[in-house]
Amino acid sequence: MAKSHKYIFVIGGVMSGVGKGIATASIGKILSSRGLSVNLVKVDPYLNVDAGTMNPTEHGEVFVLDSGLETDQDMGNYERFLNRDLLADDYMTSGMIYKAVIDRERNLGYSGKCVEAVPHVRDEIVMRLKRSATLAQSDVTVVEIGGTLGDFSNALFIDAARVLHLQNPSDVIFIMVSYMPIPGTIGEMKTKPTQNAVRQLNAYGVQPDVLIARAAQPLDDRRKEKLSIQVNIPAERIISAPDVGSIYDVPINFERDHLSDILLKLLGKKGKPTDMNEWKKFAAHAHNGKESIKIAIVGKYFDTGDFVLSDAYLSVIEALKFSAFHQGLKPEIYWLNAKHYQDDPKKVEELKEYDGVLVPGGFGETGIEGKIAAIKFARENKIPYFGLCYGMQLMVVEYARNVLGLTGAHTTEIKKDAEHPVIDILPEQKEKLARKEYGGTMRLGAYACDLKEGTIARAAFGAARVSERHRHRYEVNPEYIEQLEKGGLVFSGTSPKDKRLMEIAELPKKVHPFMVGTQAHPELKARPLAPHPLFDAFIKEAAKRS
Ligand code: GLN
């Protein structure tokens, strides 16, 4: 870590769900627009060692880094706003920290001392924060402390931030993201909950330097002045953060209150004049798209009670948006529950109304025959189809069943003794599964992929070798590759060298305008200022249909 490395801690007060993650990503964005190198760190206070075992319907998408670490969806927003790949050290959970401390204790690493939350666990956090700064080789590390002030579970992280500040007072600053309710019966913005939250943070020995005031409406100067005295923060350092139409407007909004100037001054750093032109152009697309295209996402992680939760597919939605925005289009995304096609097979004909069909990643049996029916319909009716991971595996199953006539084709994830196991687990993974080592049975993180000349994938990427991120256990069964290829399916992307892993499957353009599936999750690498080539190609074909 360079001596003058800077840290910004972002802490949430009053309540959760007010956009602390987007605020953190936006702080990263405005600082990098001033020419600083920034890495963003997410601290998740739960005891899971990573986010891999969490249910996406409840917790949102699992975002996978190049390193293969399974993280929280906030990390996806960080990478998208920063346009930078983040490292495994940029993510930590309480489980990860405690596990390291307990493992060390078991290995006599504490020389017979009594091992305690304070100092040992807290100091492990401080050590990791410094390590992430060193590995990222950045100027500034922005750390979002998950959860809300007052939670028991994030107290040690706040204490670690306090200690880091004590060690380097001029290198560490604190930002509180708070919320100002406007109760309907009163119609006036209330600042008391925020005043209390700041006092609560003071009790940890921490005084915020900046306050980001989230509310439905802008914070007026009068209220800023009043609040400033109460919370002990100069009025110009209270940032008005009203609700906005698109998350990509947030950094632009922060700059209206000169947040990057304020931060640079507090950190004693010089920056270039801000350069956000490209970002502003992109953000404006979110409001200006004229022609709309209708994309159907056929999946299963939608319903929790009466709610439709699209967070499980966050990166997919964003990737579609980026490609549509760059083509001047307005994406309309529809959530179609695969289960409905199982219950009522005729219903699948509704897909005719859409310009493109996408089956995203997934696990397990729910809705699987419905997804296969949707894929069949898209193939037969020449509707652009894009399959991501499970969506590619099921595209292969559908092709084997309905084109090659292998009616018993299936993935062994669902049918262990399938007559034609066209999607199967590789032998080396089988052994781990038998030992119930579920954590270690997935292919995770970035893998290289070679692209075959003359294919849709190769034309889209415009490169012979690419790298994409993975998260799955099953693969196209090598025993069926020849038969599938003879039957007309093209494996346009394979693992380099041994060519044993089928990474991309497609149908030739003369047979179908766009029928493409990827074993990887390309959505994880789509960025606002660098949309993903395969999503671009899918949207382009969908637009032709519209
Ligand atoms: N369930 C499939 C597998 O494990 C696909 C996983 C996914 O779509 N991420 O291989």
Coordinates of C-alpha atoms and ligand atoms in Angstrom, one line a residue:
M1 CA 0.0 0.0 0.0
A2 CA 1.4 3.4 -1.0
K3 CA 1.8 5.7 2.0
S4 CA -0.8 8.1 0.9
H5 CA -3.4 5.6 -0.2
K6 CA -6.9 7.0 0.4
Y7 CA -10.0 5.3 1.8
I8 CA -13.6 6.4 1.7
F9 CA -16.1 4.5 3.8
V10 CA -19.7 4.5 2.8
I11 CA -22.1 3.7 5.7
G12 CA -25.9 3.6 5.6
G13 CA -28.2 5.2 8.1
V14 CA -32.0 5.0 8.9
M15 CA -32.9 2.1 6.7
S16 CA -31.8 -0.3 3.9
G17 CA -32.8 -0.2 0.3
V18 CA -32.1 3.5 -0.3
G19 CA -29.3 3.0 -2.9
K20 CA -26.1 2.8 -0.9
G21 CA -24.6 0.4 -3.5
I22 CA -25.4 2.8 -6.4
A23 CA -24.1 5.7 -4.3
T24 CA -20.8 3.9 -3.8
A25 CA -20.5 2.9 -7.5
S26 CA -21.3 6.5 -8.4
I27 CA -18.6 7.9 -6.0
G28 CA -16.2 5.5 -7.8
K29 CA -17.4 6.8 -11.1
I30 CA -17.0 10.5 -10.4
L31 CA -13.6 10.1 -8.9
S32 CA -12.3 8.0 -11.8
S33 CA -13.7 10.7 -14.1
R34 CA -11.3 13.0 -12.4
G35 CA -8.4 10.8 -13.5
L36 CA -8.0 8.9 -10.2
S37 CA -7.6 5.1 -10.1
V38 CA -10.3 3.7 -7.9
N39 CA -11.2 0.3 -6.6
L40 CA -14.5 -0.4 -4.9
V41 CA -14.8 -2.9 -2.0
K42 CA -18.1 -4.4 -0.8
V43 CA -18.3 -5.7 2.8
D44 CA -21.2 -8.0 3.4
P45 CA -21.8 -8.6 7.1
Y46 CA -23.4 -12.1 6.7
L47 CA -21.8 -15.3 7.8
N48 CA -21.9 -17.0 4.4
V49 CA -18.3 -17.4 3.2
D50 CA -19.3 -16.2 -0.2
A51 CA -22.6 -15.4 -2.0
G52 CA -22.6 -18.7 -3.9
T53 CA -25.0 -20.6 -1.7
M54 CA -27.7 -17.9 -1.5
N55 CA -31.1 -18.1 -3.1
P56 CA -31.3 -15.6 -5.9
T57 CA -35.1 -15.1 -5.4
E58 CA -34.4 -13.7 -1.9
H59 CA -31.0 -12.2 -2.3
G60 CA -30.7 -11.3 -6.0
E61 CA -28.1 -12.4 -8.5
V62 CA -24.8 -14.1 -7.6
F63 CA -22.2 -12.0 -9.4
V64 CA -19.0 -13.9 -10.4
L65 CA -15.7 -12.2 -10.7
D66 CA -12.8 -13.2 -13.1
S67 CA -11.2 -14.9 -10.1
G68 CA -14.3 -17.1 -9.7
L69 CA -15.3 -15.6 -6.4
E70 CA -19.1 -15.6 -6.0
T71 CA -20.2 -12.2 -4.8
D72 CA -23.1 -9.9 -4.2
Q73 CA -24.9 -8.1 -7.1
D74 CA -23.5 -4.8 -5.9
M75 CA -20.1 -5.9 -7.2
G76 CA -21.8 -6.0 -10.7
N77 CA -22.8 -2.4 -10.4
Y78 CA -19.4 -1.5 -9.2
E79 CA -17.7 -3.1 -12.2
R80 CA -20.3 -1.5 -14.6
F81 CA -19.9 2.0 -13.2
L82 CA -16.1 1.8 -13.0
N83 CA -15.6 -0.1 -16.2
R84 CA -13.0 -2.1 -14.4
D85 CA -12.6 -5.8 -13.4
L86 CA -12.5 -6.1 -9.6
L87 CA -10.4 -8.6 -7.7
A88 CA -11.3 -11.2 -5.1
D89 CA -9.9 -9.0 -2.4
D90 CA -12.4 -6.3 -3.3
Y91 CA -15.1 -8.4 -1.6
M92 CA -15.4 -9.7 1.9
T93 CA -18.0 -11.2 4.2
S94 CA -18.0 -11.8 7.9
G95 CA -17.9 -15.5 7.2
M96 CA -14.8 -15.1 5.1
I97 CA -13.1 -13.1 7.9
Y98 CA -14.1 -15.4 10.7
K99 CA -13.1 -18.4 8.8
A100 CA -9.6 -17.0 8.2
V101 CA -9.2 -16.2 11.9
I102 CA -10.6 -19.6 13.1
D103 CA -8.4 -21.5 10.6
R104 CA -5.4 -19.5 11.9
E105 CA -6.3 -20.3 15.5
R106 CA -6.6 -24.0 14.7
N107 CA -3.1 -23.9 13.2
L108 CA -1.6 -22.3 16.3
G109 CA -1.2 -19.0 14.5
Y110 CA -2.0 -16.9 17.6
S111 CA 0.7 -18.4 19.8
G112 CA -1.6 -19.5 22.6
K113 CA -3.4 -16.2 23.0
C114 CA -7.1 -15.9 23.6
V115 CA -8.6 -15.1 20.2
E116 CA -11.3 -12.5 20.3
A117 CA -13.6 -10.4 18.0
V118 CA -11.7 -7.4 19.1
P119 CA -8.8 -7.1 18.3
H120 CA -8.3 -10.2 16.2
V121 CA -11.3 -10.2 13.9
R122 CA -11.3 -6.5 13.6
D123 CA -7.6 -6.4 12.8
E124 CA -8.1 -9.1 10.1
I125 CA -10.5 -6.7 8.5
V126 CA -8.0 -3.8 8.6
M127 CA -5.3 -6.1 7.2
R128 CA -7.6 -7.1 4.3
L129 CA -8.6 -3.5 3.5
K130 CA -5.0 -2.6 3.2
R131 CA -4.3 -5.7 1.1
S132 CA -7.1 -4.8 -1.3
A133 CA -5.6 -1.3 -1.7
T134 CA -2.2 -2.8 -2.4
L135 CA -3.4 -5.4 -4.9
A136 CA -5.6 -2.9 -6.8
Q137 CA -2.8 -0.4 -7.1
S138 CA -5.3 2.3 -7.0
D139 CA -5.2 5.9 -5.6
V140 CA -8.5 5.5 -3.7
T141 CA -10.4 2.6 -2.2
V142 CA -14.1 3.2 -1.7
V143 CA -15.6 0.7 0.8
E144 CA -19.3 0.1 1.2
I145 CA -20.2 -1.3 4.6
G146 CA -23.2 -3.5 4.0
G147 CA -26.3 -3.3 6.3
T148 CA -27.5 -0.3 8.2
L149 CA -26.2 1.5 11.2
G150 CA -27.3 -0.2 14.4
D151 CA -27.0 -3.7 13.0
F152 CA -25.0 -5.9 15.3
S153 CA -23.4 -7.7 12.3
N154 CA -21.6 -4.7 10.8
A155 CA -20.2 -3.2 14.0
L156 CA -16.8 -4.8 13.7
F157 CA -16.4 -3.4 10.1
I158 CA -17.3 0.1 11.3
D159 CA -14.7 -0.3 14.1
A160 CA -12.1 -1.4 11.6
A161 CA -12.8 1.8 9.6
R162 CA -12.4 3.8 12.8
V163 CA -9.0 2.2 13.5
L164 CA -7.8 2.8 9.9
H165 CA -8.8 6.5 10.3
L166 CA -7.0 6.6 13.7
Q167 CA -3.9 5.3 12.0
N168 CA -4.1 7.6 9.0
P169 CA -6.4 10.6 9.9
S170 CA -5.7 12.5 6.7
D171 CA -6.2 9.5 4.4
V172 CA -9.6 8.2 5.5
I173 CA -13.0 9.9 5.2
F174 CA -16.6 8.8 6.0
I175 CA -19.7 9.3 4.0
M176 CA -23.1 8.6 5.4
V177 CA -26.0 7.7 3.0
S178 CA -29.2 8.5 4.8
Y179 CA -32.9 8.8 4.1
M180 CA -35.3 11.6 4.6
P181 CA -38.9 10.4 4.6
I182 CA -41.8 12.7 3.5
P183 CA -44.8 11.3 5.4
G184 CA -47.9 11.6 3.3
T185 CA -50.0 13.0 6.1
I186 CA -47.5 15.8 6.7
G187 CA -46.1 16.4 3.2
E188 CA -42.9 17.7 4.6
M189 CA -39.4 16.2 4.5
K190 CA -38.3 15.0 8.0
T191 CA -34.6 15.1 9.0
K192 CA -34.9 13.7 12.5
P193 CA -34.2 10.0 11.6
T194 CA -31.0 11.2 9.9
Q195 CA -30.0 13.3 12.9
N196 CA -30.4 10.2 15.1
A197 CA -28.4 8.0 12.7
V198 CA -25.5 10.5 12.7
R199 CA -25.5 10.4 16.5
Q200 CA -25.5 6.6 16.4
L201 CA -22.4 6.7 14.2
N202 CA -20.8 9.2 16.6
A203 CA -21.3 6.5 19.3
Y204 CA -18.9 4.3 17.3
G205 CA -16.3 7.1 17.5
V206 CA -16.9 8.1 13.8
Q207 CA -18.0 11.5 12.5
P208 CA -19.2 11.5 8.9
D209 CA -17.5 14.1 6.6
V210 CA -20.2 14.0 3.9
L211 CA -23.9 13.3 4.0
I212 CA -25.7 12.0 1.0
A213 CA -29.4 12.8 1.6
R214 CA -31.6 10.3 -0.2
A215 CA -35.2 11.3 -0.5
A216 CA -38.1 11.3 -3.0
Q217 CA -37.4 15.0 -3.6
P218 CA -34.3 17.3 -3.6
L219 CA -33.2 18.8 -0.3
D220 CA -33.6 22.5 -0.3
D221 CA -31.0 25.0 1.0
R222 CA -33.0 25.9 4.0
R223 CA -33.2 22.3 5.2
K224 CA -29.5 21.8 4.4
E225 CA -28.6 24.7 6.7
K226 CA -30.8 23.3 9.5
L227 CA -29.5 19.8 9.1
S228 CA -25.9 20.9 8.9
I229 CA -26.0 22.4 12.5
Q230 CA -27.6 19.2 13.9
V231 CA -25.3 16.7 12.3
N232 CA -22.1 18.7 12.5
I233 CA -21.4 18.7 8.8
P234 CA -20.9 21.9 6.7
A235 CA -24.0 22.5 4.5
E236 CA -22.0 22.4 1.3
R237 CA -21.0 18.8 2.2
I238 CA -24.6 17.7 2.3
I239 CA -25.5 16.2 -1.1
S240 CA -29.1 16.3 -2.3
A241 CA -29.9 12.8 -3.8
P242 CA -33.5 12.7 -4.9
D243 CA -35.0 9.7 -6.7
V244 CA -34.0 9.6 -10.4
G245 CA -35.3 7.8 -13.4
S246 CA -32.2 5.7 -14.0
I247 CA -29.4 4.6 -11.8
Y248 CA -26.9 5.9 -14.4
D249 CA -28.1 9.5 -13.6
V250 CA -26.8 9.3 -10.0
P251 CA -23.2 10.2 -10.7
I252 CA -24.3 13.1 -12.9
N253 CA -26.6 14.3 -10.0
F254 CA -23.8 14.0 -7.4
E255 CA -21.7 16.3 -9.6
R256 CA -24.5 19.0 -9.5
D257 CA -23.6 19.3 -5.9
H258 CA -19.8 19.2 -6.7
L259 CA -19.2 15.9 -4.8
S260 CA -16.0 15.1 -6.6
D261 CA -14.5 18.5 -5.7
I262 CA -15.5 18.0 -2.1
L263 CA -14.0 14.6 -1.9
L264 CA -10.7 15.6 -3.6
K265 CA -10.4 18.5 -1.2
L266 CA -11.1 16.3 1.9
L267 CA -8.6 13.7 0.7
G268 CA -5.9 16.3 -0.2
K269 CA -5.8 15.1 -3.8
K270 CA -5.6 16.9 -7.1
G271 CA -7.7 15.7 -10.1
K272 CA -8.1 16.5 -13.7
P273 CA -11.2 18.4 -14.8
T274 CA -14.1 15.9 -14.9
D275 CA -14.7 13.9 -18.0
M276 CA -18.1 12.4 -18.1
N277 CA -19.2 13.3 -21.6
E278 CA -19.4 9.7 -22.8
W279 CA -21.3 8.7 -19.7
K280 CA -23.7 11.5 -20.0
K281 CA -24.4 10.5 -23.6
F282 CA -25.0 6.9 -22.5
A283 CA -27.2 8.0 -19.5
A284 CA -29.3 10.2 -21.8
H285 CA -30.2 7.1 -24.0
A286 CA -32.1 5.7 -21.1
H287 CA -34.6 8.5 -21.6
N288 CA -34.4 9.1 -25.3
G289 CA -34.7 5.7 -27.0
K290 CA -37.3 5.9 -29.7
E291 CA -38.1 2.6 -31.3
S292 CA -38.8 -0.1 -28.7
I293 CA -37.9 -3.8 -29.0
K294 CA -39.7 -6.4 -27.0
I295 CA -37.5 -9.1 -25.4
A296 CA -39.0 -12.0 -23.5
I297 CA -37.0 -13.5 -20.7
V298 CA -38.3 -17.0 -20.0
G299 CA -37.1 -18.0 -16.5
K300 CA -38.2 -19.1 -13.1
Y301 CA -36.8 -16.9 -10.3
F302 CA -39.6 -14.4 -10.5
D303 CA -42.3 -14.9 -7.9
T304 CA -41.9 -14.3 -4.2
G305 CA -45.4 -14.1 -3.0
D306 CA -47.2 -11.3 -4.9
F307 CA -43.9 -9.7 -6.1
V308 CA -42.0 -10.1 -9.2
L309 CA -38.3 -10.0 -8.4
S310 CA -36.1 -9.3 -11.4
D311 CA -33.0 -8.8 -9.2
A312 CA -32.1 -12.4 -9.8
Y313 CA -31.3 -11.5 -13.4
L314 CA -29.9 -8.0 -12.8
S315 CA -26.8 -8.3 -15.1
V316 CA -28.9 -9.8 -17.9
I317 CA -31.3 -6.8 -17.8
E318 CA -28.5 -4.3 -17.8
A319 CA -26.6 -6.1 -20.6
L320 CA -29.8 -5.9 -22.7
K321 CA -30.2 -2.3 -21.9
F322 CA -26.6 -1.4 -22.8
S323 CA -26.8 -3.0 -26.2
A324 CA -30.2 -1.5 -26.9
F325 CA -29.2 2.0 -25.8
H326 CA -26.1 2.0 -28.0
Q327 CA -28.3 1.1 -31.0
G328 CA -30.7 3.9 -30.1
L329 CA -33.5 1.5 -29.1
K330 CA -35.7 1.3 -26.1
P331 CA -35.7 -2.2 -24.6
E332 CA -39.0 -3.5 -23.2
I333 CA -38.3 -6.5 -21.1
Y334 CA -41.0 -9.0 -20.3
W335 CA -40.9 -11.7 -17.6
L336 CA -42.5 -14.9 -18.8
N337 CA -42.7 -17.7 -16.3
A338 CA -41.6 -21.0 -17.8
K339 CA -43.9 -22.9 -15.5
H340 CA -46.9 -21.6 -17.4
Y341 CA -45.8 -23.3 -20.7
Q342 CA -45.6 -26.5 -18.8
D343 CA -49.1 -26.2 -17.4
D344 CA -50.6 -25.0 -20.7
P345 CA -48.4 -25.9 -23.8
K346 CA -50.4 -23.7 -26.2
K347 CA -49.4 -20.6 -24.2
V348 CA -45.9 -20.7 -25.7
E349 CA -47.4 -19.2 -28.9
E350 CA -47.5 -15.9 -27.1
L351 CA -43.7 -15.7 -27.9
K352 CA -44.7 -14.7 -31.5
E353 CA -45.4 -11.3 -30.1
Y354 CA -41.8 -10.7 -29.1
D355 CA -38.7 -9.7 -31.1
G356 CA -36.3 -11.9 -29.1
V357 CA -36.4 -14.7 -26.6
L358 CA -33.8 -15.2 -23.9
V359 CA -33.4 -18.1 -21.5
P360 CA -31.0 -17.1 -18.7
G361 CA -29.0 -19.2 -16.3
G362 CA -30.7 -21.4 -13.7
F363 CA -30.6 -24.5 -11.7
G364 CA -32.9 -27.4 -11.1
E365 CA -36.2 -28.8 -12.4
T366 CA -38.7 -26.0 -12.0
G367 CA -40.1 -24.9 -15.3
I368 CA -37.5 -26.8 -17.3
E369 CA -39.9 -28.4 -19.9
G370 CA -41.5 -24.9 -20.3
K371 CA -38.1 -23.5 -21.1
I372 CA -37.4 -26.2 -23.6
A373 CA -40.8 -25.6 -25.2
A374 CA -40.0 -21.9 -25.5
I375 CA -36.6 -22.7 -27.2
K376 CA -38.3 -25.1 -29.6
F377 CA -40.9 -22.4 -30.5
A378 CA -38.1 -19.8 -31.1
R379 CA -36.1 -22.2 -33.2
E380 CA -39.1 -23.3 -35.4
N381 CA -40.5 -19.8 -35.8
K382 CA -37.1 -18.2 -36.4
I383 CA -37.4 -15.8 -33.5
P384 CA -33.9 -14.6 -32.4
Y385 CA -32.9 -16.7 -29.4
F386 CA -30.1 -16.2 -26.9
G387 CA -29.4 -18.8 -24.2
L388 CA -27.2 -18.1 -21.2
C389 CA -25.6 -21.1 -19.5
Y390 CA -28.7 -23.2 -18.6
G391 CA -30.3 -21.5 -21.7
M392 CA -27.5 -23.0 -23.8
Q393 CA -27.6 -26.4 -22.2
L394 CA -31.4 -26.6 -22.8
M395 CA -30.9 -25.4 -26.4
V396 CA -28.7 -28.5 -26.9
V397 CA -31.3 -30.8 -25.2
E398 CA -34.0 -29.4 -27.4
Y399 CA -32.0 -29.8 -30.5
A400 CA -31.0 -33.4 -29.7
R401 CA -34.7 -34.3 -28.9
N402 CA -36.5 -32.6 -31.7
V403 CA -34.0 -32.4 -34.6
L404 CA -31.8 -35.5 -34.0
G405 CA -34.7 -37.5 -32.8
L406 CA -33.1 -38.5 -29.5
T407 CA -36.3 -38.3 -27.6
G408 CA -34.6 -39.4 -24.4
A409 CA -32.1 -36.6 -24.4
H410 CA -31.8 -34.6 -21.2
T411 CA -29.3 -33.1 -18.7
T412 CA -28.3 -35.4 -15.9
E413 CA -28.9 -32.5 -13.5
I414 CA -32.5 -33.4 -13.9
K415 CA -32.5 -37.0 -15.0
K416 CA -29.6 -39.0 -13.6
D417 CA -30.2 -42.0 -15.8
A418 CA -31.2 -40.1 -19.0
E419 CA -31.2 -42.3 -22.1
H420 CA -29.1 -39.7 -23.9
P421 CA -27.2 -37.6 -21.4
V422 CA -26.3 -34.8 -23.8
I423 CA -25.6 -32.5 -20.9
D424 CA -23.6 -34.2 -18.2
I425 CA -21.1 -33.6 -15.4
L426 CA -17.5 -34.2 -16.2
P427 CA -15.9 -37.2 -14.5
E428 CA -13.6 -35.1 -12.3
Q429 CA -16.5 -33.1 -10.9
K430 CA -18.5 -36.3 -10.3
E431 CA -16.0 -37.4 -7.7
K432 CA -16.3 -34.2 -5.8
L433 CA -20.1 -34.3 -5.9
A434 CA -20.0 -37.9 -4.5
R435 CA -18.0 -36.5 -1.5
K436 CA -20.8 -33.8 -1.1
E437 CA -18.2 -31.0 -1.8
Y438 CA -20.8 -28.8 -3.5
G439 CA -18.7 -25.7 -3.0
G440 CA -16.0 -27.0 -5.2
T441 CA -18.0 -28.6 -8.0
M442 CA -18.6 -25.6 -10.2
R443 CA -16.7 -24.2 -13.0
L444 CA -16.3 -20.6 -11.8
G445 CA -14.7 -17.5 -13.1
A446 CA -12.9 -16.5 -16.3
Y447 CA -12.0 -19.1 -18.9
A448 CA -10.6 -18.6 -22.4
C449 CA -12.6 -19.6 -25.4
D450 CA -11.5 -20.0 -29.1
L451 CA -14.0 -19.0 -31.8
K452 CA -14.5 -20.8 -35.0
E453 CA -14.2 -18.8 -38.2
G454 CA -17.3 -18.0 -40.2
T455 CA -19.6 -18.2 -37.2
I456 CA -22.0 -15.6 -35.7
A457 CA -19.9 -15.6 -32.5
R458 CA -16.7 -15.0 -34.3
A459 CA -18.2 -12.2 -36.4
A460 CA -19.7 -10.6 -33.3
F461 CA -16.6 -10.6 -31.2
G462 CA -14.2 -9.9 -34.1
A463 CA -11.5 -11.9 -32.3
A464 CA -10.2 -15.4 -32.3
R465 CA -9.9 -15.8 -28.6
V466 CA -12.1 -14.3 -25.9
S467 CA -12.6 -14.8 -22.1
E468 CA -15.9 -15.1 -20.3
R469 CA -17.0 -15.9 -16.8
H470 CA -18.6 -19.2 -15.8
R471 CA -20.8 -20.6 -13.0
H472 CA -22.1 -24.1 -13.7
R473 CA -21.5 -27.8 -13.0
Y474 CA -22.7 -29.4 -16.2
E475 CA -21.2 -29.3 -19.7
V476 CA -22.1 -30.6 -23.2
N477 CA -21.3 -34.3 -23.0
P478 CA -18.2 -34.9 -25.3
E479 CA -19.7 -38.2 -26.4
Y480 CA -22.5 -36.4 -28.3
I481 CA -20.5 -33.6 -29.9
E482 CA -20.0 -35.4 -33.2
Q483 CA -23.6 -36.4 -33.5
L484 CA -24.9 -32.9 -32.7
E485 CA -22.5 -31.3 -35.2
K486 CA -23.6 -33.8 -37.9
G487 CA -27.1 -32.9 -37.1
G488 CA -26.4 -29.2 -37.9
L489 CA -25.6 -27.6 -34.6
V490 CA -22.4 -25.6 -34.7
F491 CA -20.1 -25.3 -31.7
S492 CA -18.6 -22.0 -32.5
G493 CA -16.7 -21.6 -29.2
T494 CA -14.6 -24.2 -27.5
S495 CA -12.0 -24.4 -24.7
P496 CA -8.5 -23.7 -26.2
K497 CA -6.0 -26.6 -26.6
D498 CA -8.1 -29.8 -25.8
K499 CA -11.3 -28.4 -27.3
R500 CA -13.2 -30.6 -24.8
L501 CA -15.5 -27.9 -23.4
M502 CA -18.2 -26.6 -25.7
E503 CA -18.5 -22.8 -24.8
I504 CA -20.8 -21.5 -27.6
A505 CA -23.5 -23.3 -29.7
E506 CA -25.3 -21.8 -32.6
L507 CA -27.3 -22.5 -35.8
P508 CA -25.9 -21.3 -39.1
K509 CA -27.3 -18.0 -40.3
K510 CA -28.9 -19.6 -43.3
V511 CA -31.0 -21.8 -41.1
H512 CA -32.0 -19.3 -38.4
P513 CA -31.3 -15.5 -38.0
F514 CA -29.9 -15.8 -34.5
M515 CA -30.0 -19.0 -32.4
V516 CA -27.0 -18.7 -30.0
G517 CA -26.3 -20.2 -26.6
T518 CA -23.2 -19.6 -24.4
Q519 CA -22.1 -21.9 -21.6
A520 CA -20.6 -18.8 -19.9
H521 CA -22.4 -15.8 -18.6
P522 CA -21.5 -13.0 -21.0
E523 CA -23.9 -10.6 -19.1
L524 CA -21.3 -10.4 -16.3
K525 CA -18.9 -8.5 -18.6
A526 CA -21.3 -6.1 -20.3
R527 CA -20.6 -2.5 -19.4
P528 CA -22.5 0.7 -20.0
L529 CA -19.6 2.1 -22.1
A530 CA -18.6 -1.3 -23.5
P531 CA -21.7 -3.3 -24.3
H532 CA -21.2 -7.0 -24.9
P533 CA -20.7 -8.1 -28.5
L534 CA -23.1 -11.1 -28.3
F535 CA -25.8 -9.0 -26.7
D536 CA -25.2 -6.4 -29.5
A537 CA -25.7 -9.1 -32.1
F538 CA -28.8 -10.5 -30.5
I539 CA -30.4 -7.0 -30.2
K540 CA -29.5 -6.2 -33.8
E541 CA -31.4 -9.3 -35.0
A542 CA -34.3 -8.6 -32.7
A543 CA -34.5 -5.1 -34.0
K544 CA -34.8 -6.4 -37.5
R545 CA -37.8 -8.4 -36.5
S546 CA -39.5 -5.5 -34.7
Ligands
GLN1 N1 -27.6 -25.7 -13.8 C1 -26.7 -25.6 -14.9 C2 -25.3 -26.2 -14.4 O1 -25.1 -26.3 -13.2 C3 -26.5 -24.2 -15.4 C4 -26.1 -23.2 -14.4 C5 -26.3 -21.8 -14.8 O2 -27.1 -21.6 -15.7 N2 -25.6 -20.9 -14.2 O3 -24.5 -26.5 -15.2

